[in-house]
Coordinates of C-alpha atoms in Angstrom, one line a residue:
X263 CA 121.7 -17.2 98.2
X264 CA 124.8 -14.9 99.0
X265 CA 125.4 -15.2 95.1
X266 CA 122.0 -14.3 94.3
X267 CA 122.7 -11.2 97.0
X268 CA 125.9 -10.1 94.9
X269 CA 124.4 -10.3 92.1
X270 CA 121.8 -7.6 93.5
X271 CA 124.5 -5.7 94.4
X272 CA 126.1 -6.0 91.3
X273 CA 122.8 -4.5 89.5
X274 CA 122.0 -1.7 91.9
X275 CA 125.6 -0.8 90.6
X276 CA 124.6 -0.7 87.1
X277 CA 121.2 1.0 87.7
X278 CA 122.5 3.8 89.5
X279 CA 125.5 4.4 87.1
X280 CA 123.2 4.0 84.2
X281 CA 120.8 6.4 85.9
X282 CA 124.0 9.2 86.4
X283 CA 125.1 8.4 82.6
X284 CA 121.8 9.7 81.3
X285 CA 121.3 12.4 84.0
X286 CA 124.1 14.0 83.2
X287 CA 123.3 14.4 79.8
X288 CA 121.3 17.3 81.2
X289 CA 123.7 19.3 82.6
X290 CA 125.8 21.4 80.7
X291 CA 129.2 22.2 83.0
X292 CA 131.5 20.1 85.4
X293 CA 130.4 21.5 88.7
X294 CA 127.1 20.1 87.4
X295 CA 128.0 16.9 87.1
X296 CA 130.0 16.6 90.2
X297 CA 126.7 17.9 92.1
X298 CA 124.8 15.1 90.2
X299 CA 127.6 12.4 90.7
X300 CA 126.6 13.1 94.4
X301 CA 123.5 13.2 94.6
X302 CA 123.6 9.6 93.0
X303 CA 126.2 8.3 95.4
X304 CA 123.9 9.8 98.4
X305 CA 120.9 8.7 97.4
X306 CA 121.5 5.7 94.8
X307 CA 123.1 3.6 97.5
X308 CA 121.1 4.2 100.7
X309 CA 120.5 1.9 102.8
X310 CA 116.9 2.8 103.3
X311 CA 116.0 0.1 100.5
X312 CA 117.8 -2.6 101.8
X313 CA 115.1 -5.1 101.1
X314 CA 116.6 -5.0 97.8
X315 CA 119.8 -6.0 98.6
X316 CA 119.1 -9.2 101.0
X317 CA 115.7 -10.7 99.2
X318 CA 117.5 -12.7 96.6
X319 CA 115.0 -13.0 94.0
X320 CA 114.9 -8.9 94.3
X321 CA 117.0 -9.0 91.0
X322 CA 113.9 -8.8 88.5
X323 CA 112.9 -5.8 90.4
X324 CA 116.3 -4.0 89.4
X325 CA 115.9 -5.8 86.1
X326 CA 112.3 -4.0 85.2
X327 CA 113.7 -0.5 85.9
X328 CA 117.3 -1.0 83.9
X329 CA 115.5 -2.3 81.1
X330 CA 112.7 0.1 81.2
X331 CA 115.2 3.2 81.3
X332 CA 117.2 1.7 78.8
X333 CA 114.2 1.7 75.8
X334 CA 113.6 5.5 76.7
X335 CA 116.9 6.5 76.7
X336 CA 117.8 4.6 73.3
X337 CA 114.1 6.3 72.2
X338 CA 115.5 9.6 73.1
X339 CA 118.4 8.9 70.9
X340 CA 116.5 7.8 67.9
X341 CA 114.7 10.5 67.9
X342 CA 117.2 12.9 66.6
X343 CA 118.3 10.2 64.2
X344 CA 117.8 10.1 60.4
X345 CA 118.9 6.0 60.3
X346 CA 117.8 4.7 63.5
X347 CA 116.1 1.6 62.6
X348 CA 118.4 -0.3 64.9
X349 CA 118.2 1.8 67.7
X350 CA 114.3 1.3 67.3
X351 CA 115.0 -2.5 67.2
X352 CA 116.7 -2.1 70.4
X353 CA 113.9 0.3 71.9
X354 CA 111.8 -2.1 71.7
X355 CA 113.6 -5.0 72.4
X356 CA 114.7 -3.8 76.0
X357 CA 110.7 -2.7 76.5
X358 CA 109.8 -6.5 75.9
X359 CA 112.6 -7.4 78.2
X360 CA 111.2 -4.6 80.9
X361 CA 107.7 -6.1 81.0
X362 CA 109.1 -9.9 81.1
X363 CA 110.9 -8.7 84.2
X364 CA 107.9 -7.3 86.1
X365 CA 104.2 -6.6 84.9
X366 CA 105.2 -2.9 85.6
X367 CA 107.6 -3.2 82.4
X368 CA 104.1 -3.3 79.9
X369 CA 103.5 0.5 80.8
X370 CA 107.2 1.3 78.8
X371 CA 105.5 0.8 75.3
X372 CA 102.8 3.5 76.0
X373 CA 104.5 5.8 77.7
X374 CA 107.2 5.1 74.0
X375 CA 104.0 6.2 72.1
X376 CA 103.2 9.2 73.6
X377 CA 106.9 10.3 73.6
X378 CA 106.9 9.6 69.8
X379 CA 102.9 11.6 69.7
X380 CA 105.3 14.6 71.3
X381 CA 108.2 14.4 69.5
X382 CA 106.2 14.0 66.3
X383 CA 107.9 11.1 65.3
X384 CA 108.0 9.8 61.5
X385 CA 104.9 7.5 61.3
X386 CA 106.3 5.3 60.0
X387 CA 109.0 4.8 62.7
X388 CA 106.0 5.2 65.3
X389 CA 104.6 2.2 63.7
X390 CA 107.5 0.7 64.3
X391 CA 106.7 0.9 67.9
X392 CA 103.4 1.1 67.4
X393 CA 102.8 -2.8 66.0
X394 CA 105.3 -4.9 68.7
X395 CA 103.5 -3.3 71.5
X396 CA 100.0 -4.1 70.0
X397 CA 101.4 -7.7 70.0
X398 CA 103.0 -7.6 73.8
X399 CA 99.9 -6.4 74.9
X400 CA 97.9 -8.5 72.7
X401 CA 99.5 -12.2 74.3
X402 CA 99.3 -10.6 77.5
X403 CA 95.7 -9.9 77.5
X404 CA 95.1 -13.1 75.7
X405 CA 97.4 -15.3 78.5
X406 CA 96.3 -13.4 82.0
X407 CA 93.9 -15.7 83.0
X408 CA 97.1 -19.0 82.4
X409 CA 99.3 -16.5 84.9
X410 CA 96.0 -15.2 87.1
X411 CA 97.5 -14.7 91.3
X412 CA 95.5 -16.2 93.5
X413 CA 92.4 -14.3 94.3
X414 CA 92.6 -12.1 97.8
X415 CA 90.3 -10.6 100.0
X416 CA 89.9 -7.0 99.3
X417 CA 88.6 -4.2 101.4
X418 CA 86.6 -1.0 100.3
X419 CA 89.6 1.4 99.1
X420 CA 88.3 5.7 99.0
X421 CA 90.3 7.0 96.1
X422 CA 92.6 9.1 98.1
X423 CA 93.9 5.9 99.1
X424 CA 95.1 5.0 96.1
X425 CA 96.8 9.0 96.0
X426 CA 98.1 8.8 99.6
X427 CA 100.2 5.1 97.9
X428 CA 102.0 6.7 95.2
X429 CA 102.3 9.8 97.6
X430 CA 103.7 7.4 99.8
X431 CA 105.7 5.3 97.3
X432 CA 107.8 8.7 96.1
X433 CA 108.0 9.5 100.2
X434 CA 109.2 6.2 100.9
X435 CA 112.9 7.2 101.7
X436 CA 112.0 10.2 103.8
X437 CA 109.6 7.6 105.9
X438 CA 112.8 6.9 107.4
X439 CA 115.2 9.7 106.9
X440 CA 113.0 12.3 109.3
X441 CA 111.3 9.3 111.9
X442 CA 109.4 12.5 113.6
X443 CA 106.8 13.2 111.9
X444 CA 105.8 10.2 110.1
X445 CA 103.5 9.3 108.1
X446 CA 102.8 13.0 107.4
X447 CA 106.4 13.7 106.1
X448 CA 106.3 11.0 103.9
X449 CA 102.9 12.2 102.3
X450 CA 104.1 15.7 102.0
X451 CA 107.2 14.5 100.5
X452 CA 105.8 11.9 98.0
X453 CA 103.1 14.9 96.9
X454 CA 105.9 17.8 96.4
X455 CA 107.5 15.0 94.1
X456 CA 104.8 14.2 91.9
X457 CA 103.7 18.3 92.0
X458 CA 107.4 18.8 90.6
X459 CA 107.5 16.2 88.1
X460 CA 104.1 17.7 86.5
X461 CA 105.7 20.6 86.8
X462 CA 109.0 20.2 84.8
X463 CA 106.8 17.5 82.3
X464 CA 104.6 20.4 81.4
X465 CA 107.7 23.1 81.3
X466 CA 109.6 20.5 78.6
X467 CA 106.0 19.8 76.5
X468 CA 105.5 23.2 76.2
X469 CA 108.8 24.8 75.1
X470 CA 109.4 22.9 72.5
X471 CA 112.1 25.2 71.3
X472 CA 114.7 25.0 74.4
X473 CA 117.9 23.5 74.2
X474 CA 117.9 19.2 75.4
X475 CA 114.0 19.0 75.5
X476 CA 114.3 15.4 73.5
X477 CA 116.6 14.4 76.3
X478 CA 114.8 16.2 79.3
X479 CA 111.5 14.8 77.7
X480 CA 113.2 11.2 77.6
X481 CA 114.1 11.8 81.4
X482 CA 110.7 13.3 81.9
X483 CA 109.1 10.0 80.6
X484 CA 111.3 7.2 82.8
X485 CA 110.0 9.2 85.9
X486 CA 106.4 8.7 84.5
X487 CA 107.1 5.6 83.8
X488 CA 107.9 5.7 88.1
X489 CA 104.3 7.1 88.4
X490 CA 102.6 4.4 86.8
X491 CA 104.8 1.8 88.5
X492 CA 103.6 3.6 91.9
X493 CA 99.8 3.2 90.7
X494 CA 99.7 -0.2 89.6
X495 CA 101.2 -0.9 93.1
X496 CA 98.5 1.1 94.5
X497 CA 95.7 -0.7 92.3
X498 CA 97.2 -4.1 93.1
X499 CA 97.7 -3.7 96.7
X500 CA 96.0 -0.9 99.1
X501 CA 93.0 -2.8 99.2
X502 CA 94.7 -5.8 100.2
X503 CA 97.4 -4.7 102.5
X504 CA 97.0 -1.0 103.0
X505 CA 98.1 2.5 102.3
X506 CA 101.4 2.0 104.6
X507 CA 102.3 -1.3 102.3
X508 CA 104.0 2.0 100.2
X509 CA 106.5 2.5 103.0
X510 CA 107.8 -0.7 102.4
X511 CA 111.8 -0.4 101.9
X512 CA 112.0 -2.3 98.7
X513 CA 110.0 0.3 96.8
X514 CA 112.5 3.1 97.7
X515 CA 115.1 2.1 95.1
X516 CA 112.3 3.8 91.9
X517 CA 111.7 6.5 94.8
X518 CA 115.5 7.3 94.6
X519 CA 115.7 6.9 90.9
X520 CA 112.9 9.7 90.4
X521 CA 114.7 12.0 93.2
X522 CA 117.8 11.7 91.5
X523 CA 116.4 12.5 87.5
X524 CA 114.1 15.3 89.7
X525 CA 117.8 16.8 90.9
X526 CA 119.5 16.8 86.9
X527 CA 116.2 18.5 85.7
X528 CA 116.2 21.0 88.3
X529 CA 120.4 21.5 87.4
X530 CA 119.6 21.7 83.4
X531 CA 117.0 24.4 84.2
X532 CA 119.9 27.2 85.0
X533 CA 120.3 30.2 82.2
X534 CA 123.5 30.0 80.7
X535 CA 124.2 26.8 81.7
X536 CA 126.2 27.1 84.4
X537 CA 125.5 25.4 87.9
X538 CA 125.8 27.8 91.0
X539 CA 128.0 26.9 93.8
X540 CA 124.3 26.8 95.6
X541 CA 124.0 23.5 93.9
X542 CA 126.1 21.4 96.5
X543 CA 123.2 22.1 98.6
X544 CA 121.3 19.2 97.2
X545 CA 124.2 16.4 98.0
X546 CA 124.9 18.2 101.3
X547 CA 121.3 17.7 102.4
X548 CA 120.8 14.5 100.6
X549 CA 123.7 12.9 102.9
X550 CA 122.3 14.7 105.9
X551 CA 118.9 13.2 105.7
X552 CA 120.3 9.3 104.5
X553 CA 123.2 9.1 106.3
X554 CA 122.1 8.6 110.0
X555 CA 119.3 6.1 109.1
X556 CA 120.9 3.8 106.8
X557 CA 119.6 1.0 108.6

C-alpha cells in the first residue's frame, strides 16, 4: 500500500507540472509565468484533496485527468499542423487511454469533436477522430450491461440538485479553506467558476482572430471536459448519496486543475501582453485561503 501511496504522489507530481507546462503557454512574459508557477504550487498541492493521496487505488483517478489533458493539448497542437497525422494517432490514443481509466475519460472524444467543429478542422483529419470514437463509444454501449454496478436505491433528485453538485464539485476546496460560511461559500464559489469559464469559452469562440485562441480554446475545452466530469458525478450520485457527496476531498484535485487553467486565462487576457505586478495577488490569496486548512 505505501507504494501504491507514492506512486499517487508521484502522479499528482506529473499532473500538476503537466497542468503548468500547458498553462503557461498562455502567458506571454516571465512575471506571468512566475505568478502561474505559484498559483500551481498553492493550489496543485493542497492538502484539501488528500483523499487522493492515501486511498491507494486513487491512481486511475489522476490517470483519467493526465490522459484526458494530454489528447487536448496534443489536439491543440495538431491543429496548427500541416502533417500531423501522428499527433492525431496520439490524440486519440491518450483519449482511449482517458476513458479506460475512468468512465469520465469517454466525454474526451466529443468534447475533441467539437474543438475540431470550432477550429474547422480538415475533414478529413476530423474523421480521423471522428471513426475511433464511433468505435469507443460503440463497444461501450454494446458492453455496459457485462460491467453494469450494482443497482442502488435512488431518491427523487429536483434539478437544482444536480446544479448545486457541480456548483459544489468546482467549490469543493473553498468547503474547507473559509469553514464559516459553509455550504453557502462553496456554492457561491463553485457557481462564480462555472459563470467564468462560460465566460472566457464564449470570449475565445467568438474572437476568432486574437492571438493563442487554438491554445486558449484547447485550455478552454480540458476545463469543460471538468464540467462534464462534475455532471456525470452529479447524475451518478446526488440521488444516491446527496448534494454534499460533492464536498468530498477526492474531487478537489479537477476543482484545482480548473482554478488553476481559470488563473492562466485570466493572465493571457492582458493587452500588450505584459502581466501587472497586481498579478501576485492571485498566489498571495491562493496560499492565504489553502495554507491554514491543509488538513
Amino acid at each position: 500500500m505505501g507504494f501504491l501511496i507514492l506512486v499517487n504522489l508521484l502522479l499528482l507530481v506529473i499532473l500538476m507540472a503537466f497542468v503548468f507546462f500547458i498553462a503557461r503557454r498562455l502567458v506571454a512574459d516571465r512575471r506571468g509565468e512566475w505568478v502561474l508557477l505559484a498559483v500551481t504550487i498553492a493550489l496543485g498541492f493542497s492538502l484539501t484533496q488528500n483523499q487522493n493521496l492515501y486511498w491507494s487505488f486513487q491512481s486511475q483517478f489522476f490517470l483519467v485527468y493526465l490522459f484526458a489533458l494530454g489528447s487536448f493539448y496534443l489536439f491543440a497542437r495538431a491543429l496548427g499542423c500541416r502533417e500531423s497525422r501522428f499527433l492525431l494517432c496520439m490524440v486519440c490514443l491518450l483519449a482511449v487511454f482517458s476513458a479506460l481509466s475512468m468512465g469520465n475519460g469517454l466525454a474526451v472524444f466529443p468534447g475533441l469533436l467539437v474543438v475540431g467543429i470550432l477550429a474547422r478542422l480538415e475533414w478529413r483529419r476530423f474523421l480521423g477522430v471522428l471513426v475511433p470514437g464511433v468505435c469507443l463509444w460503440s463497444i461501450y454501449l454494446a458492453t455496459d450491461g457485462a460491467f453494469a454496478a450494482p443497482t442502488l436505491e435512488r431518491n427523487p433528485v429536483a434539478l437544482y440538485e444536480y446544479f448545486l453538485y457541480v456548483a459544489g464539485f468546482f467549490g469543493n476546496p473553498f468547503y474547507r479553506a473559509v469553514p464559516l460560511i459553509q455550504p453557502l461559500g462553496a456554492y457561491l464559489s463553485g457557481t462564480f467558476f462555472i459563470m467564468l469559464a462560460a465566460w472566457y469559452f464564449l470570449r475565445v469562440v467568438f474572437s476568432p482572430s486574437s492571438a493563442l485562441r487554438t491554445e486558449r480554446l484547447g485550455v478552454c475545452f480540458v476545463i469543460g471536459f471538468l464540467l462534464v466530469s462534475a455532471a456525470l458525478a452529479a447524475w451518478s450520485r446526488v440521488a444516491v448519496l446527496g448534494v454534499e457527496q460533492s464536498f468530498s476531498s477526492r474531487y478537489a484535485t479537477p476543482a484545482l486543475m480548473g482554478w488553476i487553467l481559470l488563473c492562466a486565462l485570466h493572465l493571457s487576457q492582458w493587452k500588450g501582453g505584459r502581466t501587472p505586478v497586481s498579478a501576485w495577488l492571485l498566489p498571495v490569496l491562493a496560499v492565504t485561503w489553502f495554507f491554514p486548512y491543509q488538513w
